């Protein structure tokens, strides 16, 4: 058993943003303001495009692409954004072809999260930015989410924020910035040249 995302598009489209704490959106807005004019931004494991909707409100002139393997989620993505049905482990994108990647409540759903992170590093141009929101499996509410997802049959590949930071530095990112509260965190990192 696993979470049937293919059939949950309506639910996520209407309720998905409630899964995020209020402090995550301003951190996304701050990150977006650092992207250059005309930036191309992936919303990876983006589902119905919750993060892309927020991003559109902040930087409507940028190009957003929601990437997900579930057509039933992508079908609910907001009109102005592009969609790409693809597997995060094997992105059909050129090296260094995007300026930003957003990963919201998605990384821990990827069966091979380390491979997906390597793909993120590959498609981001030097100087490109990564924004991640996820749960710390060893703190606060993150502990419950970890066990809940294991019981639901999901990969539950949760990283502690410091472990994700170390993995990203190995992949060629500069020292990530972490904001963490009660088992949830936002990590921001920049791909080194
Ligand atoms: C909890 S949802 C989060 C969706 C969205 N980021 C949000 O914040 O509402 C996780 C998403 O990851 C997608 N997903 C899981 N494994 C994937 C993979 N290997 N490649 C691409 N998307 C994947 C699922 O289809 C689902 O839409």
mmCIF file of C-alpha atoms and ligand atoms in Angstrom:
data_model
loop_
_atom_site.group_PDB
_atom_site.id
_atom_site.type_symbol
_atom_site.label_atom_id
_atom_site.label_comp_id
_atom_site.label_asym_id
_atom_site.label_seq_id
_atom_site.Cartn_x
_atom_site.Cartn_y
_atom_site.Cartn_z
ATOM 1 C CA UNK A 1 0.000 0.000 0.000
ATOM 2 C CA UNK A 2 1.106 3.558 -0.622
ATOM 3 C CA UNK A 3 -0.587 6.947 -0.797
ATOM 4 C CA UNK A 4 -2.676 6.963 -4.038
ATOM 5 C CA UNK A 5 -1.618 10.431 -5.230
ATOM 6 C CA UNK A 6 -3.042 9.712 -8.664
ATOM 7 C CA UNK A 7 -6.520 9.921 -7.149
ATOM 8 C CA UNK A 8 -5.910 12.720 -4.649
ATOM 9 C CA UNK A 9 -5.601 15.710 -6.988
ATOM 10 C CA UNK A 10 -8.858 17.363 -5.916
ATOM 11 C CA UNK A 11 -7.984 16.983 -2.255
ATOM 12 C CA UNK A 12 -4.510 18.500 -2.631
ATOM 13 C CA UNK A 13 -5.780 21.266 -4.903
ATOM 14 C CA UNK A 14 -8.245 22.378 -2.225
ATOM 15 C CA UNK A 15 -6.439 21.546 0.984
ATOM 16 C CA UNK A 16 -2.781 21.070 0.099
ATOM 17 C CA UNK A 17 -1.577 24.484 1.238
ATOM 18 C CA UNK A 18 -2.937 23.838 4.724
ATOM 19 C CA UNK A 19 -0.208 21.252 5.189
ATOM 20 C CA UNK A 20 2.352 24.073 5.393
ATOM 21 C CA UNK A 21 2.941 26.170 8.500
ATOM 22 C CA UNK A 22 2.444 29.930 8.168
ATOM 23 C CA UNK A 23 6.181 30.696 8.377
ATOM 24 C CA UNK A 24 7.082 28.633 5.274
ATOM 25 C CA UNK A 25 5.470 30.947 2.723
ATOM 26 C CA UNK A 26 7.433 34.095 3.650
ATOM 27 C CA UNK A 27 10.638 32.042 3.435
ATOM 28 C CA UNK A 28 9.627 30.932 -0.043
ATOM 29 C CA UNK A 29 8.882 34.533 -0.995
ATOM 30 C CA UNK A 30 12.304 35.629 0.241
ATOM 31 C CA UNK A 31 14.005 32.883 -1.753
ATOM 32 C CA UNK A 32 12.032 33.783 -4.883
ATOM 33 C CA UNK A 33 13.069 37.417 -4.635
ATOM 34 C CA UNK A 34 16.682 36.258 -5.016
ATOM 35 C CA UNK A 35 16.048 34.617 -8.392
ATOM 36 C CA UNK A 36 17.052 36.512 -11.557
ATOM 37 C CA UNK A 37 14.564 37.981 -14.057
ATOM 38 C CA UNK A 38 13.210 35.328 -16.426
ATOM 39 C CA UNK A 39 14.223 32.467 -14.118
ATOM 40 C CA UNK A 40 12.920 28.994 -14.905
ATOM 41 C CA UNK A 41 11.793 27.264 -11.725
ATOM 42 C CA UNK A 42 10.851 23.622 -11.169
ATOM 43 C CA UNK A 43 8.253 22.643 -8.569
ATOM 44 C CA UNK A 44 9.563 19.090 -8.212
ATOM 45 C CA UNK A 45 7.181 16.468 -6.828
ATOM 46 C CA UNK A 46 4.958 19.504 -7.139
ATOM 47 C CA UNK A 47 1.640 17.647 -7.226
ATOM 48 C CA UNK A 48 -1.137 20.177 -7.812
ATOM 49 C CA UNK A 49 1.319 23.074 -7.716
ATOM 50 C CA UNK A 50 0.691 24.526 -4.256
ATOM 51 C CA UNK A 51 4.160 26.088 -4.177
ATOM 52 C CA UNK A 52 3.851 27.309 -7.761
ATOM 53 C CA UNK A 53 0.624 29.141 -6.867
ATOM 54 C CA UNK A 54 2.406 30.913 -4.028
ATOM 55 C CA UNK A 55 5.364 31.634 -6.275
ATOM 56 C CA UNK A 56 3.110 33.059 -8.987
ATOM 57 C CA UNK A 57 1.659 35.494 -6.476
ATOM 58 C CA UNK A 58 5.173 36.632 -5.544
ATOM 59 C CA UNK A 59 7.025 36.582 -8.902
ATOM 60 C CA UNK A 60 4.363 36.202 -11.630
ATOM 61 C CA UNK A 61 6.866 36.980 -14.386
ATOM 62 C CA UNK A 62 8.989 33.862 -13.803
ATOM 63 C CA UNK A 63 8.504 30.533 -15.599
ATOM 64 C CA UNK A 64 7.226 27.677 -13.425
ATOM 65 C CA UNK A 65 7.033 23.990 -14.278
ATOM 66 C CA UNK A 66 5.331 21.524 -11.953
ATOM 67 C CA UNK A 67 7.049 18.149 -12.292
ATOM 68 C CA UNK A 68 5.298 15.078 -10.929
ATOM 69 C CA UNK A 69 4.773 11.460 -11.901
ATOM 70 C CA UNK A 70 1.036 11.537 -11.084
ATOM 71 C CA UNK A 71 -1.128 12.870 -13.920
ATOM 72 C CA UNK A 72 -4.034 13.040 -11.482
ATOM 73 C CA UNK A 73 -2.158 15.638 -9.437
ATOM 74 C CA UNK A 74 -0.798 17.626 -12.399
ATOM 75 C CA UNK A 75 -4.315 17.956 -13.825
ATOM 76 C CA UNK A 76 -5.077 20.430 -11.006
ATOM 77 C CA UNK A 77 -2.015 22.634 -11.466
ATOM 78 C CA UNK A 78 -2.789 26.361 -11.804
ATOM 79 C CA UNK A 79 -3.332 27.553 -15.399
ATOM 80 C CA UNK A 80 -0.284 29.759 -15.960
ATOM 81 C CA UNK A 81 2.286 27.121 -14.995
ATOM 82 C CA UNK A 82 3.746 24.412 -17.174
ATOM 83 C CA UNK A 83 3.468 20.758 -16.218
ATOM 84 C CA UNK A 84 5.803 17.866 -16.869
ATOM 85 C CA UNK A 85 4.914 14.284 -16.060
ATOM 86 C CA UNK A 86 8.260 12.801 -15.107
ATOM 87 C CA UNK A 87 10.112 10.795 -12.496
ATOM 88 C CA UNK A 88 12.254 12.817 -10.105
ATOM 89 C CA UNK A 89 14.927 10.108 -10.338
ATOM 90 C CA UNK A 90 15.414 10.625 -14.048
ATOM 91 C CA UNK A 91 14.499 14.144 -15.134
ATOM 92 C CA UNK A 92 14.121 14.640 -18.896
ATOM 93 C CA UNK A 93 15.940 17.977 -18.694
ATOM 94 C CA UNK A 94 19.315 19.227 -19.872
ATOM 95 C CA UNK A 95 22.210 19.809 -17.510
ATOM 96 C CA UNK A 96 22.251 23.294 -15.952
ATOM 97 C CA UNK A 97 18.949 24.213 -17.605
ATOM 98 C CA UNK A 98 16.975 25.596 -14.639
ATOM 99 C CA UNK A 99 17.520 28.485 -12.224
ATOM 100 C CA UNK A 100 15.564 27.249 -9.236
ATOM 101 C CA UNK A 101 14.061 24.081 -7.761
ATOM 102 C CA UNK A 102 11.342 23.942 -5.112
ATOM 103 C CA UNK A 103 10.781 20.678 -3.234
ATOM 104 C CA UNK A 104 7.821 20.903 -0.890
ATOM 105 C CA UNK A 105 6.806 17.851 1.132
ATOM 106 C CA UNK A 106 8.108 15.776 -1.741
ATOM 107 C CA UNK A 107 11.683 14.615 -1.155
ATOM 108 C CA UNK A 108 10.694 11.981 1.415
ATOM 109 C CA UNK A 109 8.239 10.472 -1.084
ATOM 110 C CA UNK A 110 10.971 9.666 -3.597
ATOM 111 C CA UNK A 111 12.078 6.046 -3.337
ATOM 112 C CA UNK A 112 15.684 6.983 -4.131
ATOM 113 C CA UNK A 113 15.975 10.441 -2.679
ATOM 114 C CA UNK A 114 19.752 10.552 -3.103
ATOM 115 C CA UNK A 115 19.323 9.959 -6.849
ATOM 116 C CA UNK A 116 16.654 12.657 -7.049
ATOM 117 C CA UNK A 117 18.994 15.097 -5.280
ATOM 118 C CA UNK A 118 21.742 14.268 -7.760
ATOM 119 C CA UNK A 119 19.268 15.048 -10.548
ATOM 120 C CA UNK A 120 18.456 18.379 -8.912
ATOM 121 C CA UNK A 121 22.172 19.189 -8.776
ATOM 122 C CA UNK A 122 22.553 18.179 -12.430
ATOM 123 C CA UNK A 123 19.694 20.303 -13.837
ATOM 124 C CA UNK A 124 20.412 23.420 -11.729
ATOM 125 C CA UNK A 125 22.763 25.919 -13.307
ATOM 126 C CA UNK A 126 25.728 27.116 -11.221
ATOM 127 C CA UNK A 127 24.359 29.825 -8.942
ATOM 128 C CA UNK A 128 20.869 28.313 -9.140
ATOM 129 C CA UNK A 129 18.838 27.965 -5.964
ATOM 130 C CA UNK A 130 17.148 25.104 -4.139
ATOM 131 C CA UNK A 131 14.279 25.531 -1.670
ATOM 132 C CA UNK A 132 13.174 22.508 0.380
ATOM 133 C CA UNK A 133 10.390 22.127 2.917
ATOM 134 C CA UNK A 134 10.229 18.839 4.794
ATOM 135 C CA UNK A 135 9.951 17.121 8.158
ATOM 136 C CA UNK A 136 12.734 16.212 10.556
ATOM 137 C CA UNK A 137 12.062 12.527 11.422
ATOM 138 C CA UNK A 138 13.718 12.918 14.811
ATOM 139 C CA UNK A 139 11.973 16.016 16.130
ATOM 140 C CA UNK A 140 8.525 17.306 17.030
ATOM 141 C CA UNK A 141 5.696 16.576 14.623
ATOM 142 C CA UNK A 142 8.230 15.109 12.186
ATOM 143 C CA UNK A 143 8.412 11.944 14.289
ATOM 144 C CA UNK A 144 4.694 11.354 13.845
ATOM 145 C CA UNK A 145 4.756 12.106 10.154
ATOM 146 C CA UNK A 146 7.656 9.674 9.725
ATOM 147 C CA UNK A 147 5.778 6.818 11.380
ATOM 148 C CA UNK A 148 2.510 7.713 9.661
ATOM 149 C CA UNK A 149 4.147 7.553 6.252
ATOM 150 C CA UNK A 150 5.894 4.294 7.041
ATOM 151 C CA UNK A 151 2.543 2.803 8.008
ATOM 152 C CA UNK A 152 1.040 4.172 4.796
ATOM 153 C CA UNK A 153 3.681 2.259 2.812
ATOM 154 C CA UNK A 154 5.483 5.359 1.539
ATOM 155 C CA UNK A 155 9.296 5.412 1.089
ATOM 156 C CA UNK A 156 9.483 7.765 4.116
ATOM 157 C CA UNK A 157 13.043 8.798 3.136
ATOM 158 C CA UNK A 158 13.159 11.677 5.566
ATOM 159 C CA UNK A 159 16.400 13.555 6.071
ATOM 160 C CA UNK A 160 17.343 15.331 9.233
ATOM 161 C CA UNK A 161 18.058 18.894 8.080
ATOM 162 C CA UNK A 162 21.755 18.683 8.927
ATOM 163 C CA UNK A 163 22.060 15.404 6.982
ATOM 164 C CA UNK A 164 20.351 16.905 3.963
ATOM 165 C CA UNK A 165 22.692 19.879 4.202
ATOM 166 C CA UNK A 166 25.729 17.560 4.243
ATOM 167 C CA UNK A 167 24.401 15.571 1.267
ATOM 168 C CA UNK A 168 23.868 18.774 -0.698
ATOM 169 C CA UNK A 169 27.356 20.048 0.078
ATOM 170 C CA UNK A 170 28.704 16.737 -1.281
ATOM 171 C CA UNK A 171 26.703 17.360 -4.436
ATOM 172 C CA UNK A 172 28.292 20.763 -5.001
ATOM 173 C CA UNK A 173 26.033 23.182 -3.128
ATOM 174 C CA UNK A 174 27.302 25.912 -0.860
ATOM 175 C CA UNK A 175 26.573 25.702 2.888
ATOM 176 C CA UNK A 176 22.747 25.500 3.123
ATOM 177 C CA UNK A 177 20.674 27.771 5.326
ATOM 178 C CA UNK A 178 18.201 25.990 7.585
ATOM 179 C CA UNK A 179 15.126 27.330 9.378
ATOM 180 C CA UNK A 180 13.601 24.686 11.565
ATOM 181 C CA UNK A 181 10.685 24.657 14.003
ATOM 182 C CA UNK A 182 9.122 21.772 15.904
ATOM 183 C CA UNK A 183 10.095 19.060 13.439
ATOM 184 C CA UNK A 184 9.520 20.996 10.233
ATOM 185 C CA UNK A 185 12.213 22.810 8.293
ATOM 186 C CA UNK A 186 12.968 24.942 5.292
ATOM 187 C CA UNK A 187 16.381 24.564 3.714
ATOM 188 C CA UNK A 188 17.786 26.942 1.126
ATOM 189 C CA UNK A 189 20.952 26.235 -0.823
ATOM 190 C CA UNK A 190 22.795 27.562 -3.842
ATOM 191 C CA UNK A 191 24.517 25.445 -6.467
ATOM 192 C CA UNK A 192 28.186 26.338 -6.516
ATOM 193 C CA UNK A 193 29.890 27.312 -9.755
HETATM 194 C C1 LIG B 1 2.796 15.028 -0.532
HETATM 195 S S1 LIG B 1 2.750 15.339 -2.263
HETATM 196 C C2 LIG B 1 3.366 16.997 -2.263
HETATM 197 C C3 LIG B 1 2.861 17.753 -3.460
HETATM 198 C C4 LIG B 1 3.219 19.242 -3.472
HETATM 199 N N1 LIG B 1 4.643 19.468 -3.484
HETATM 200 C C5 LIG B 1 2.558 19.992 -2.358
HETATM 201 O O1 LIG B 1 3.263 20.661 -1.613
HETATM 202 O O2 LIG B 1 1.330 19.924 -2.226
HETATM 203 C C6 LIG B 1 4.132 14.383 -2.900
HETATM 204 C C7 LIG B 1 4.164 14.355 -4.431
HETATM 205 O O3 LIG B 1 5.344 13.660 -4.835
HETATM 206 C C8 LIG B 1 5.026 12.981 -6.041
HETATM 207 N N2 LIG B 1 6.022 11.925 -6.292
HETATM 208 C C9 LIG B 1 6.298 10.828 -5.529
HETATM 209 N N3 LIG B 1 7.309 10.129 -6.078
HETATM 210 C C10 LIG B 1 7.677 10.796 -7.196
HETATM 211 C C11 LIG B 1 8.680 10.580 -8.186
HETATM 212 N N4 LIG B 1 9.505 9.518 -8.130
HETATM 213 N N5 LIG B 1 8.800 11.468 -9.191
HETATM 214 C C12 LIG B 1 7.979 12.550 -9.252
HETATM 215 N N6 LIG B 1 7.011 12.813 -8.355
HETATM 216 C C13 LIG B 1 6.860 11.946 -7.327
HETATM 217 C C14 LIG B 1 3.636 12.428 -5.771
HETATM 218 O O4 LIG B 1 2.973 12.046 -6.963
HETATM 219 C C15 LIG B 1 2.983 13.621 -5.060
HETATM 220 O O5 LIG B 1 2.328 14.467 -5.963
#
